[in-house]
Amino acid sequence: MTNSDKNRLKDKAFQVFGIFCTFIGIVVLGVFLVDIIIEGAKRIDWDFLTSLPSRRASRAGILTAWAGTLWILVLTAVIAFPIGIATGVYLEEYSKKGRLANILEINIANLAGVPSIIYGLLGLELFVRQMRLGGSLLAGALTLSLLILPIIIVTTREAIKAVPRSIRDGSFALGASKWQTTWHQVLPASFGGILTGIILALSRAVGEAAPLIVIGALAYVPFVPGTPMDEFTVLPIQIFNWTSRPQADFLVNAAAAIIILLAITFVLNGIAVYLRNRQQKKVKW
Amino acid sequence: MSAVITVLITIGIIWVLLSESVAFFREVSIVEFLTEKEWTPLFADKRFGILPLVAGTFLTTAIAIAVALPLGLTIAVYLNEYAHARLKQVVKPMLEVLATIPTVVYGFFALTVVTPFLQKIIPGLAGFNALSAGIVMGIMIIPMISSLSEDAISAVPRSLREAAYGMGSTRLQTAFGVMVPAASSGIVVSVILAISRAVGETMIVAIAAGQQPRLTLNPLVPIETITTYIVQVSLGDVPHGSLEYRTIFAAGITLFVFTFALNNISFWIKKKYQEKYD
């Protein structure tokens, strides 16, 4: 066997290994999803969705958990949406590229890397203790807003960056002010991209359990929250709670709740991907 | 104005962590915190040595990287140098689904699928252990390493690849002799970010790794990570302002220091070696 034969063989071997590695992740994902669905699907029915939590696994439902998740989603969006977009627009359109902008940029990158549980500690001290919100929906939504703010800012900036110079110049040439240009031209043009970022950020927030556990969200809430000041639970916490119980019946419940949670996450991500693809097709500058 | 909010958040994080930790370190010396080998703040006999928690965190992170680095890097190289463009288009988003799954779901997976499976192979494996948690965490961060490394590799100019082929190199030689070294700074950045992510990951370890702080590198027994400890205390009824309450901020600042350092190193590498070829 000559040297080049050997090299060719190694090349082929790596190709096989590469295929193996690429598909192992996908296979694991597939095995996992199928396992969860087999395990949990039998538990999902109307009662499961509309029952209150219970100490008896067969009677426990996720009504309060998904109601809490919905509340948190809406509140977080309402809080994080304006602040995130405003920051992104400011950084991209108004701020002077200098030392300060540089510091802000490093800072945002750093914030995106802070573990979510640290945001929980921040929320605990700031919202729960100092602002005396307790373990309420509002405290949870504020905490999650801080968590997803960096994602929204970064994607807003990317979306605005994609709007070509000529649009702005055209607007300025017609005598529009900076504000008018941003509000009537740049923002509408980049709206698809911004929306994509927000939905991705929200899908991240839906799956978070750690920061909400830290601020004191409960696993057992026997009522559906009615106002932002009520105590709450969310799906990930309900899953965590059921997973850490010894009885096997609760694991089935956890699997069923996971199916619901994954459905929400995948739908949100699907919308984001759809929006991104449509955006890419439609916009030809 | 609102840009200032991001700075305020950072200051808020540091201020909250510091102010509570300072109160903690008034009662517990930093030397004890850093050198004591036991962590039992919730017991009658209180010991405040962070080392067992750091060891647990290090152990799960090391396992996760040991899983994700070879797999992620191989995937990146394979998709870039070998796979058809169409395969890449299909496979990449599928892999990225891995990153969107909530971590509490991964924890469930580690506890109910991976641990029982491993117990068949390794008889002495405990129900809660660092191994399953680490492996599953590794699977979770594969897309992080593969995506970022792939971006780095595809940013290497075509001319380098063509020069390697021109010299008669095989794809393998081109990939690992030329492309990977040329993209090494980007790959290192992806790995550091993955480490930082693994250090701060909470729900997988809270569910699957156990709650027993111990100073060990044995992946087969229950351990406790910094993040798990914070969750454990948060679930209990610890009165506000007590020493036990402050331990979570001391643990939190330790975690923050680790991840902050890692993120800054990666940022620094990125800035320093960026656009080397342009």
Coordinates of C-alpha atoms in Angstrom, one line a residue:
Chain A
M1 CA 0.0 0.0 0.0
T2 CA 1.5 3.3 -1.0
N3 CA 1.4 6.4 1.0
S4 CA -1.3 8.0 -1.1
D5 CA -3.5 4.9 -0.8
K6 CA -3.2 5.2 2.9
N7 CA -4.1 8.8 2.8
R8 CA -7.1 8.1 0.6
L9 CA -8.2 5.4 3.0
K10 CA -7.9 7.7 6.0
D11 CA -9.9 10.3 4.0
K12 CA -12.7 7.8 3.4
A13 CA -12.6 6.7 7.0
F14 CA -13.0 10.2 8.2
Q15 CA -15.9 10.7 5.8
V16 CA -17.7 7.8 7.4
F17 CA -16.9 9.0 10.8
G18 CA -18.2 12.5 9.9
I19 CA -21.5 11.1 8.7
F20 CA -21.7 9.1 11.9
C21 CA -21.0 12.1 14.1
T22 CA -23.4 14.3 12.2
F23 CA -26.2 11.8 12.5
I24 CA -25.6 10.8 16.1
G25 CA -26.9 14.1 17.3
I26 CA -30.0 13.8 15.1
V27 CA -30.6 10.2 16.1
V28 CA -30.3 11.0 19.8
L29 CA -32.8 13.8 19.2
G30 CA -35.1 11.4 17.4
V31 CA -34.9 8.7 20.0
F32 CA -35.6 11.2 22.7
L33 CA -38.6 12.7 21.0
V34 CA -40.1 9.3 20.2
D35 CA -39.5 8.1 23.8
I36 CA -41.2 11.2 25.2
I37 CA -44.1 10.9 22.9
I38 CA -44.7 7.2 23.6
E39 CA -44.3 7.9 27.3
G40 CA -46.4 11.0 27.6
A41 CA -49.0 10.9 24.8
K42 CA -51.3 8.5 26.7
R43 CA -51.6 11.0 29.5
I44 CA -52.6 14.0 27.3
D45 CA -56.3 14.6 27.2
W46 CA -58.7 17.4 27.9
D47 CA -58.6 16.7 31.7
F48 CA -54.8 17.0 31.8
L49 CA -55.0 20.4 30.2
T50 CA -57.8 21.7 32.4
S51 CA -57.1 20.1 35.8
L52 CA -55.4 21.8 38.8
P53 CA -52.2 20.3 40.2
S54 CA -52.8 17.4 42.6
R55 CA -50.8 15.1 44.9
R56 CA -52.3 12.2 43.0
A57 CA -50.5 11.8 39.8
S58 CA -53.5 10.5 37.9
R59 CA -55.6 13.5 38.7
A60 CA -52.9 16.2 38.4
G61 CA -53.2 18.6 35.5
I62 CA -51.2 21.5 34.0
L63 CA -53.9 24.2 33.9
T64 CA -52.1 26.5 36.2
A65 CA -48.7 25.8 34.6
W66 CA -49.7 26.7 31.1
A67 CA -51.8 29.6 32.2
G68 CA -48.8 30.9 34.1
T69 CA -46.6 30.3 31.0
L70 CA -49.0 32.3 28.9
W71 CA -49.1 35.2 31.4
I72 CA -45.3 35.2 31.6
L73 CA -45.0 35.2 27.8
V74 CA -47.3 38.2 27.3
L75 CA -45.9 40.2 30.2
T76 CA -42.3 39.5 29.2
A77 CA -43.0 40.5 25.6
V78 CA -44.7 43.7 26.8
I79 CA -41.8 44.7 29.0
A80 CA -38.8 43.6 26.8
F81 CA -40.2 44.6 23.4
P82 CA -40.0 48.4 23.7
I83 CA -36.8 48.6 25.7
G84 CA -35.0 46.1 23.5
I85 CA -36.0 47.7 20.2
A86 CA -35.3 51.2 21.5
T87 CA -31.8 50.2 22.6
G88 CA -31.1 48.4 19.3
V89 CA -32.3 51.4 17.3
Y90 CA -30.3 53.9 19.4
L91 CA -27.1 51.9 19.2
E92 CA -27.3 51.4 15.5
E93 CA -28.7 54.7 14.3
Y94 CA -27.8 57.3 16.9
S95 CA -24.8 56.4 19.0
K96 CA -21.5 57.7 17.8
K97 CA -19.0 55.0 17.1
G98 CA -16.5 55.6 19.9
R99 CA -15.3 54.4 23.1
L100 CA -18.7 54.5 24.8
A101 CA -20.3 52.5 22.0
N102 CA -17.5 50.0 22.3
I103 CA -18.0 49.6 26.0
L104 CA -21.8 49.1 25.5
E105 CA -21.1 46.5 22.9
I106 CA -18.7 44.5 25.1
N107 CA -21.2 44.9 27.9
I108 CA -24.1 43.5 25.8
A109 CA -22.0 40.6 24.7
N110 CA -21.1 39.9 28.3
L111 CA -24.7 40.1 29.4
A112 CA -25.7 37.5 26.8
G113 CA -23.2 35.1 28.4
V114 CA -24.3 35.5 32.0
P115 CA -25.9 32.3 33.2
S116 CA -29.7 32.5 33.6
I117 CA -29.6 31.6 37.3
I118 CA -27.6 34.7 38.0
Y119 CA -30.5 36.7 36.5
G120 CA -32.6 34.9 39.0
L121 CA -30.4 36.1 41.9
L122 CA -30.7 39.7 40.5
G123 CA -34.4 39.4 40.2
L124 CA -34.7 38.0 43.7
E125 CA -32.9 40.9 45.3
L126 CA -34.2 43.7 43.0
F127 CA -37.8 42.8 42.3
V128 CA -38.8 40.4 45.0
R129 CA -37.0 42.0 47.9
Q130 CA -36.4 45.7 47.1
M131 CA -39.5 46.4 45.1
R132 CA -41.5 44.0 47.2
L133 CA -43.2 42.3 44.3
G134 CA -42.9 38.8 46.0
G135 CA -42.9 35.7 43.9
S136 CA -45.4 37.3 41.5
L137 CA -45.9 37.1 37.7
L138 CA -44.6 40.6 37.4
A139 CA -41.4 39.8 39.2
G140 CA -40.9 36.8 37.0
A141 CA -41.6 38.7 33.8
L142 CA -39.2 41.5 34.8
T143 CA -36.5 38.9 35.5
L144 CA -37.0 37.1 32.2
S145 CA -37.1 40.5 30.4
L146 CA -33.6 41.3 31.7
L147 CA -32.5 37.9 30.6
I148 CA -33.7 38.1 27.0
L149 CA -32.9 41.8 26.5
P150 CA -29.4 41.2 25.0
I151 CA -30.9 38.8 22.4
I152 CA -33.5 41.3 21.3
I153 CA -30.9 44.1 21.2
V154 CA -28.5 42.1 19.1
T155 CA -31.1 40.9 16.6
T156 CA -32.7 44.3 16.3
R157 CA -29.3 45.7 15.4
E158 CA -28.7 43.0 12.8
A159 CA -32.1 43.7 11.3
I160 CA -31.5 47.5 11.1
K161 CA -28.0 47.0 9.7
A162 CA -29.5 45.0 6.8
V163 CA -31.5 48.1 5.7
P164 CA -29.5 49.7 3.0
R165 CA -28.0 53.2 3.2
S166 CA -30.0 54.3 0.1
I167 CA -33.3 54.1 1.9
R168 CA -32.1 56.4 4.6
D169 CA -30.5 58.8 2.1
G170 CA -33.7 58.9 0.1
S171 CA -35.6 59.8 3.1
F172 CA -33.2 62.5 4.2
A173 CA -33.2 63.9 0.6
L174 CA -36.9 64.5 1.0
G175 CA -36.2 66.5 4.1
A176 CA -37.2 64.0 6.7
S177 CA -35.6 64.2 10.1
K178 CA -33.6 61.5 11.6
W179 CA -36.5 60.5 13.8
Q180 CA -38.9 60.4 10.8
T181 CA -36.5 58.4 8.8
T182 CA -36.0 55.8 11.6
W183 CA -39.7 55.6 12.4
H184 CA -41.2 55.6 8.9
Q185 CA -38.5 54.0 6.9
V186 CA -35.9 52.0 8.8
L187 CA -38.2 50.4 11.4
P188 CA -40.9 49.1 9.0
A189 CA -38.2 47.8 6.6
S190 CA -36.5 45.9 9.4
F191 CA -39.6 44.8 11.2
G192 CA -39.5 41.2 10.0
G193 CA -36.0 40.7 11.3
I194 CA -36.8 42.3 14.6
L195 CA -39.9 40.2 15.1
T196 CA -37.9 37.1 14.3
G197 CA -35.5 38.0 17.1
I198 CA -38.3 38.7 19.6
I199 CA -40.0 35.4 18.9
L200 CA -36.6 33.5 19.3
A201 CA -36.1 35.4 22.6
L202 CA -39.5 34.5 23.8
S203 CA -39.1 30.8 23.0
R204 CA -36.0 30.9 25.1
A205 CA -37.9 32.6 27.9
V206 CA -40.7 29.9 27.7
G207 CA -38.1 27.2 28.5
E208 CA -36.4 28.9 31.4
A209 CA -36.9 27.4 34.8
A210 CA -33.8 28.3 36.9
P211 CA -34.3 32.0 37.3
L212 CA -38.0 31.6 38.1
I213 CA -37.2 29.0 40.8
V214 CA -34.7 31.4 42.3
I215 CA -37.2 34.3 42.5
G216 CA -39.6 31.9 44.3
A217 CA -42.1 30.7 41.7
L218 CA -43.9 27.8 43.2
A219 CA -44.4 24.3 41.9
Y220 CA -47.8 24.0 43.6
V221 CA -50.3 26.8 42.7
P222 CA -53.9 25.7 43.2
F223 CA -55.5 28.6 41.2
V224 CA -55.1 30.2 37.8
P225 CA -53.4 33.6 38.2
G226 CA -55.7 36.5 37.5
T227 CA -53.5 39.6 37.9
P228 CA -49.8 40.2 37.4
M229 CA -49.4 40.3 41.1
D230 CA -50.5 36.7 41.7
E231 CA -48.2 33.9 42.5
F232 CA -47.6 31.5 39.6
T233 CA -46.0 28.4 38.2
V234 CA -44.8 27.7 34.7
L235 CA -44.5 24.5 32.6
P236 CA -40.7 24.0 33.1
I237 CA -41.1 24.3 36.9
Q238 CA -44.0 21.9 36.9
I239 CA -41.9 19.4 34.8
F240 CA -39.0 19.9 37.2
N241 CA -41.2 19.2 40.2
W242 CA -42.7 16.1 38.7
T243 CA -39.3 14.8 37.5
S244 CA -37.8 15.1 41.0
R245 CA -40.6 12.9 42.6
P246 CA -39.9 9.2 43.1
Q247 CA -43.2 7.9 41.9
A248 CA -43.2 6.6 38.3
D249 CA -46.6 8.0 37.6
F250 CA -45.3 11.6 37.9
L251 CA -42.7 10.8 35.3
V252 CA -45.5 10.1 32.9
N253 CA -47.1 13.4 33.8
A254 CA -43.7 15.1 33.2
A255 CA -43.4 13.5 29.8
A256 CA -46.9 14.7 28.9
A257 CA -46.1 18.2 30.1
I258 CA -42.9 18.1 28.1
I259 CA -44.8 17.4 24.9
I260 CA -46.9 20.5 25.5
L261 CA -43.8 22.6 26.3
L262 CA -41.9 21.3 23.3
A263 CA -44.9 22.0 21.1
I264 CA -44.9 25.6 22.3
T265 CA -41.2 26.0 21.8
F266 CA -41.2 24.4 18.3
V267 CA -44.2 26.5 17.2
L268 CA -42.5 29.7 18.3
N269 CA -39.2 28.7 16.6
G270 CA -41.1 27.6 13.5
I271 CA -42.8 31.0 13.2
A272 CA -39.4 32.6 13.6
V273 CA -37.9 30.5 10.8
Y274 CA -40.9 31.1 8.6
L275 CA -40.6 34.9 9.1
R276 CA -36.9 34.8 8.4
N277 CA -37.4 32.8 5.1
R278 CA -40.2 35.1 4.0
Q279 CA -38.2 38.1 4.8
Q280 CA -35.2 36.8 2.8
K281 CA -37.4 36.0 -0.2
K282 CA -39.4 39.2 -0.3
V283 CA -36.7 41.8 0.3
K284 CA -34.6 42.6 -2.8
W285 CA -33.0 45.9 -2.4
Chain B
M1 CA -31.3 56.5 27.1
S2 CA -32.4 52.9 27.0
A3 CA -28.9 51.8 26.0
V4 CA -27.9 52.8 29.5
I5 CA -30.3 50.1 30.8
T6 CA -27.9 47.3 29.7
V7 CA -25.1 49.0 31.7
L8 CA -27.5 49.3 34.6
I9 CA -28.3 45.6 34.4
T10 CA -24.6 44.8 34.6
I11 CA -24.1 47.1 37.5
G12 CA -27.2 45.7 39.1
I13 CA -25.9 42.1 38.8
I14 CA -22.5 43.0 40.3
W15 CA -24.0 45.2 43.0
V16 CA -26.5 42.6 44.1
L17 CA -23.9 39.8 44.1
L18 CA -21.3 41.9 45.8
S19 CA -23.5 43.5 48.5
E20 CA -24.9 40.2 49.7
S21 CA -21.5 38.4 49.4
V22 CA -19.8 41.1 51.4
A23 CA -22.3 40.5 54.2
F24 CA -21.5 36.8 53.8
F25 CA -17.8 37.2 54.0
R26 CA -18.1 39.3 57.1
E27 CA -19.2 36.1 58.9
V28 CA -17.2 33.6 56.9
S29 CA -13.6 34.3 56.0
I30 CA -12.6 34.2 52.3
V31 CA -9.8 31.9 53.2
E32 CA -12.2 29.4 54.6
F33 CA -14.5 29.8 51.7
L34 CA -11.7 29.0 49.2
T35 CA -9.8 26.3 51.0
E36 CA -12.3 24.4 53.3
K37 CA -13.1 21.0 51.7
E38 CA -16.7 20.7 52.9
W39 CA -19.8 22.6 52.0
T40 CA -22.6 22.1 54.5
P41 CA -24.3 25.4 55.1
L42 CA -27.7 23.8 55.6
F43 CA -26.5 21.4 58.4
A44 CA -26.1 22.0 62.1
D45 CA -22.3 21.7 61.6
K46 CA -21.8 24.4 59.1
R47 CA -18.8 24.4 56.8
F48 CA -18.4 26.9 54.0
G49 CA -15.8 25.5 51.5
I50 CA -16.8 26.2 47.9
L51 CA -14.4 23.6 46.5
P52 CA -16.8 20.7 46.4
L53 CA -19.3 22.7 44.4
V54 CA -16.5 24.0 42.1
A55 CA -15.3 20.4 41.7
G56 CA -18.8 19.2 40.8
T57 CA -19.2 22.1 38.3
F58 CA -15.8 21.3 36.8
L59 CA -16.6 17.6 36.5
T60 CA -19.9 18.0 34.6
T61 CA -18.4 20.7 32.4
A62 CA -15.3 18.6 31.5
I63 CA -17.6 15.6 30.6
A64 CA -19.8 17.9 28.5
I65 CA -16.8 19.3 26.6
A66 CA -15.3 15.8 26.1
V67 CA -18.6 14.9 24.4
A68 CA -19.3 18.1 22.5
L69 CA -15.8 19.1 21.3
P70 CA -14.9 16.0 19.1
L71 CA -18.5 15.6 17.9
G72 CA -19.0 19.3 17.2
L73 CA -15.7 19.8 15.5
T74 CA -16.1 16.7 13.3
I75 CA -19.5 17.8 12.3
A76 CA -18.2 21.3 11.4
V77 CA -15.4 19.8 9.3
Y78 CA -17.6 17.2 7.7
L79 CA -20.3 19.7 6.7
N80 CA -17.8 22.1 5.4
E81 CA -15.4 19.9 3.5
Y82 CA -17.3 16.7 2.7
A83 CA -21.1 17.1 2.7
H84 CA -23.1 18.3 -0.3
A85 CA -24.5 21.7 0.1
R86 CA -28.0 20.3 0.1
L87 CA -27.3 17.9 2.9
K88 CA -25.8 20.8 4.9
Q89 CA -29.0 22.8 4.3
V90 CA -31.1 20.0 5.8
V91 CA -28.8 18.8 8.6
K92 CA -27.8 22.2 10.1
P93 CA -31.2 23.3 11.1
M94 CA -32.0 19.9 12.5
L95 CA -28.9 20.1 14.7
E96 CA -29.9 23.5 15.8
V97 CA -33.1 22.1 17.1
L98 CA -30.9 20.6 19.8
A99 CA -30.1 24.0 21.1
T100 CA -33.7 25.2 21.3
I101 CA -34.9 22.4 23.6
P102 CA -35.5 23.7 27.1
T103 CA -32.9 22.4 29.5
V104 CA -35.4 21.0 32.0
V105 CA -36.4 18.7 29.2
Y106 CA -32.7 17.6 28.8
G107 CA -32.7 16.9 32.5
F108 CA -35.6 14.6 32.2
F109 CA -33.9 12.9 29.3
A110 CA -30.7 12.4 31.4
L111 CA -32.6 11.0 34.4
T112 CA -35.0 8.7 32.6
V113 CA -33.2 7.6 29.5
V114 CA -29.4 8.0 29.7
T115 CA -28.9 7.0 33.4
P116 CA -30.9 3.7 33.1
F117 CA -29.0 3.0 29.8
L118 CA -25.6 3.6 31.4
Q119 CA -26.5 1.6 34.4
K120 CA -26.7 -1.5 32.2
I121 CA -23.2 -0.9 31.0
I122 CA -21.6 0.5 34.2
P123 CA -23.0 -1.6 37.2
G124 CA -21.8 0.7 40.0
L125 CA -23.5 3.8 38.6
A126 CA -25.6 5.8 41.0
G127 CA -29.1 7.0 40.1
F128 CA -27.9 10.6 40.3
N129 CA -24.4 11.1 38.8
A130 CA -22.2 13.5 37.0
L131 CA -21.7 11.3 34.0
S132 CA -25.3 11.3 32.5
A133 CA -25.7 15.0 33.3
G134 CA -22.4 15.8 31.6
I135 CA -23.1 13.6 28.5
V136 CA -26.5 15.2 28.0
M137 CA -25.1 18.6 28.5
G138 CA -22.6 17.8 25.9
I139 CA -25.3 16.8 23.4
M140 CA -27.0 20.1 24.2
I141 CA -23.9 22.2 23.3
I142 CA -23.0 20.3 20.2
P143 CA -24.8 22.8 17.9
M144 CA -23.0 25.7 19.7
I145 CA -19.6 24.3 18.9
S146 CA -20.5 22.9 15.4
S147 CA -22.2 26.1 14.2
L148 CA -19.6 28.6 15.5
S149 CA -16.7 26.4 14.3
E150 CA -18.3 26.0 10.9
D151 CA -18.7 29.7 10.6
A152 CA -15.0 30.0 11.4
I153 CA -13.9 27.4 8.9
S154 CA -16.0 28.7 6.1
A155 CA -14.5 32.2 6.7
V156 CA -11.1 30.8 5.8
P157 CA -10.4 32.1 2.2
R158 CA -10.9 29.6 -0.6
S159 CA -7.4 30.2 -1.9
L160 CA -5.9 28.4 1.1
R161 CA -8.0 25.3 0.4
E162 CA -7.2 25.4 -3.3
A163 CA -3.5 25.7 -2.6
A164 CA -3.7 22.6 -0.4
Y165 CA -5.6 20.6 -3.0
G166 CA -3.1 21.8 -5.6
M167 CA -0.3 20.3 -3.6
G168 CA -2.1 16.9 -3.9
S169 CA -3.6 16.8 -0.3
T170 CA -6.6 14.7 0.4
R171 CA -9.7 16.3 1.9
L172 CA -8.7 15.1 5.3
Q173 CA -5.2 16.6 5.1
T174 CA -6.7 19.8 3.8
A175 CA -9.2 19.9 6.6
F176 CA -7.0 19.2 9.5
G177 CA -3.7 20.5 8.0
V178 CA -4.9 23.8 6.7
M179 CA -8.5 24.7 7.4
V180 CA -8.8 23.9 11.1
P181 CA -5.5 25.5 12.0
A182 CA -6.4 28.6 10.0
A183 CA -9.8 28.8 11.8
S184 CA -8.3 27.9 15.1
S185 CA -9.1 31.2 16.8
G186 CA -12.8 30.9 15.9
I187 CA -12.9 27.3 17.1
V188 CA -11.2 28.2 20.4
V189 CA -13.8 31.0 20.8
S190 CA -16.6 28.5 20.3
V191 CA -15.2 26.1 22.8
I192 CA -14.7 28.7 25.5
L193 CA -18.3 29.9 25.0
A194 CA -19.4 26.3 25.2
I195 CA -17.5 25.9 28.5
S196 CA -19.0 29.1 29.9
R197 CA -22.5 27.8 28.9
A198 CA -21.8 24.4 30.6
V199 CA -20.6 26.1 33.8
G200 CA -23.8 28.1 34.1
E201 CA -26.2 25.3 33.0
T202 CA -28.6 24.6 35.8
M203 CA -31.6 22.4 35.2
I204 CA -29.8 19.4 33.7
V205 CA -27.5 19.1 36.7
A206 CA -30.2 20.0 39.2
I207 CA -32.3 17.0 37.9
A208 CA -29.7 14.4 37.0
A209 CA -26.5 15.0 38.9
G210 CA -27.7 14.9 42.5
Q211 CA -27.4 17.2 45.5
Q212 CA -24.3 15.9 47.4
P213 CA -21.5 18.4 47.4
R214 CA -18.3 16.3 47.5
L215 CA -14.7 16.9 46.4
T216 CA -14.3 14.2 43.8
L217 CA -13.5 13.6 40.2
N218 CA -15.4 10.3 40.1
P219 CA -18.2 10.8 37.6
L220 CA -20.2 7.8 38.8
V221 CA -21.5 9.2 42.1
P222 CA -23.9 12.0 42.9
I223 CA -22.2 15.5 43.1
E224 CA -23.5 19.0 43.4
T225 CA -22.7 22.0 41.2
I226 CA -22.8 25.7 42.1
T227 CA -26.0 26.1 40.1
T228 CA -27.7 23.1 41.7
Y229 CA -27.0 24.5 45.1
I230 CA -28.6 27.8 44.3
V231 CA -31.7 25.9 43.1
Q232 CA -31.7 23.7 46.2
V233 CA -31.7 26.7 48.5
S234 CA -34.3 28.6 46.5
L235 CA -36.7 25.7 46.8
G236 CA -36.4 25.6 50.6
D237 CA -37.6 28.0 53.1
V238 CA -34.5 30.0 53.9
P239 CA -35.3 33.3 55.7
H240 CA -34.2 36.4 54.0
G241 CA -31.1 38.0 55.4
S242 CA -29.8 34.8 57.1
L243 CA -26.4 33.4 56.5
E244 CA -27.9 30.5 54.5
Y245 CA -29.7 33.0 52.3
R246 CA -26.4 34.8 51.6
T247 CA -24.6 31.6 50.7
I248 CA -26.4 31.6 47.3
F249 CA -25.1 35.0 46.5
A250 CA -21.5 33.9 47.5
A251 CA -22.0 30.8 45.2
G252 CA -23.5 33.1 42.6
I253 CA -20.6 35.5 42.6
T254 CA -18.2 32.5 42.2
L255 CA -20.2 31.4 39.2
F256 CA -20.3 34.9 37.8
V257 CA -16.5 35.3 38.1
F258 CA -15.9 32.1 36.2
T259 CA -18.3 32.8 33.3
F260 CA -17.4 36.5 33.1
A261 CA -13.7 35.6 32.8
L262 CA -14.5 33.0 30.1
N263 CA -16.7 35.3 28.1
N264 CA -14.1 38.1 28.2
I265 CA -11.3 35.7 27.1
S266 CA -13.4 34.6 24.1
F267 CA -14.2 38.2 23.3
W268 CA -10.6 39.2 23.5
I269 CA -9.5 36.3 21.2
K270 CA -12.2 37.2 18.7
K271 CA -11.2 40.9 18.6
K272 CA -7.5 40.1 18.5
Y273 CA -7.5 37.5 15.7
Q274 CA -10.5 38.8 13.7
E275 CA -10.1 39.5 9.9
K276 CA -6.6 38.1 9.9
Y277 CA -7.0 37.1 6.3
D278 CA -8.8 40.2 4.9

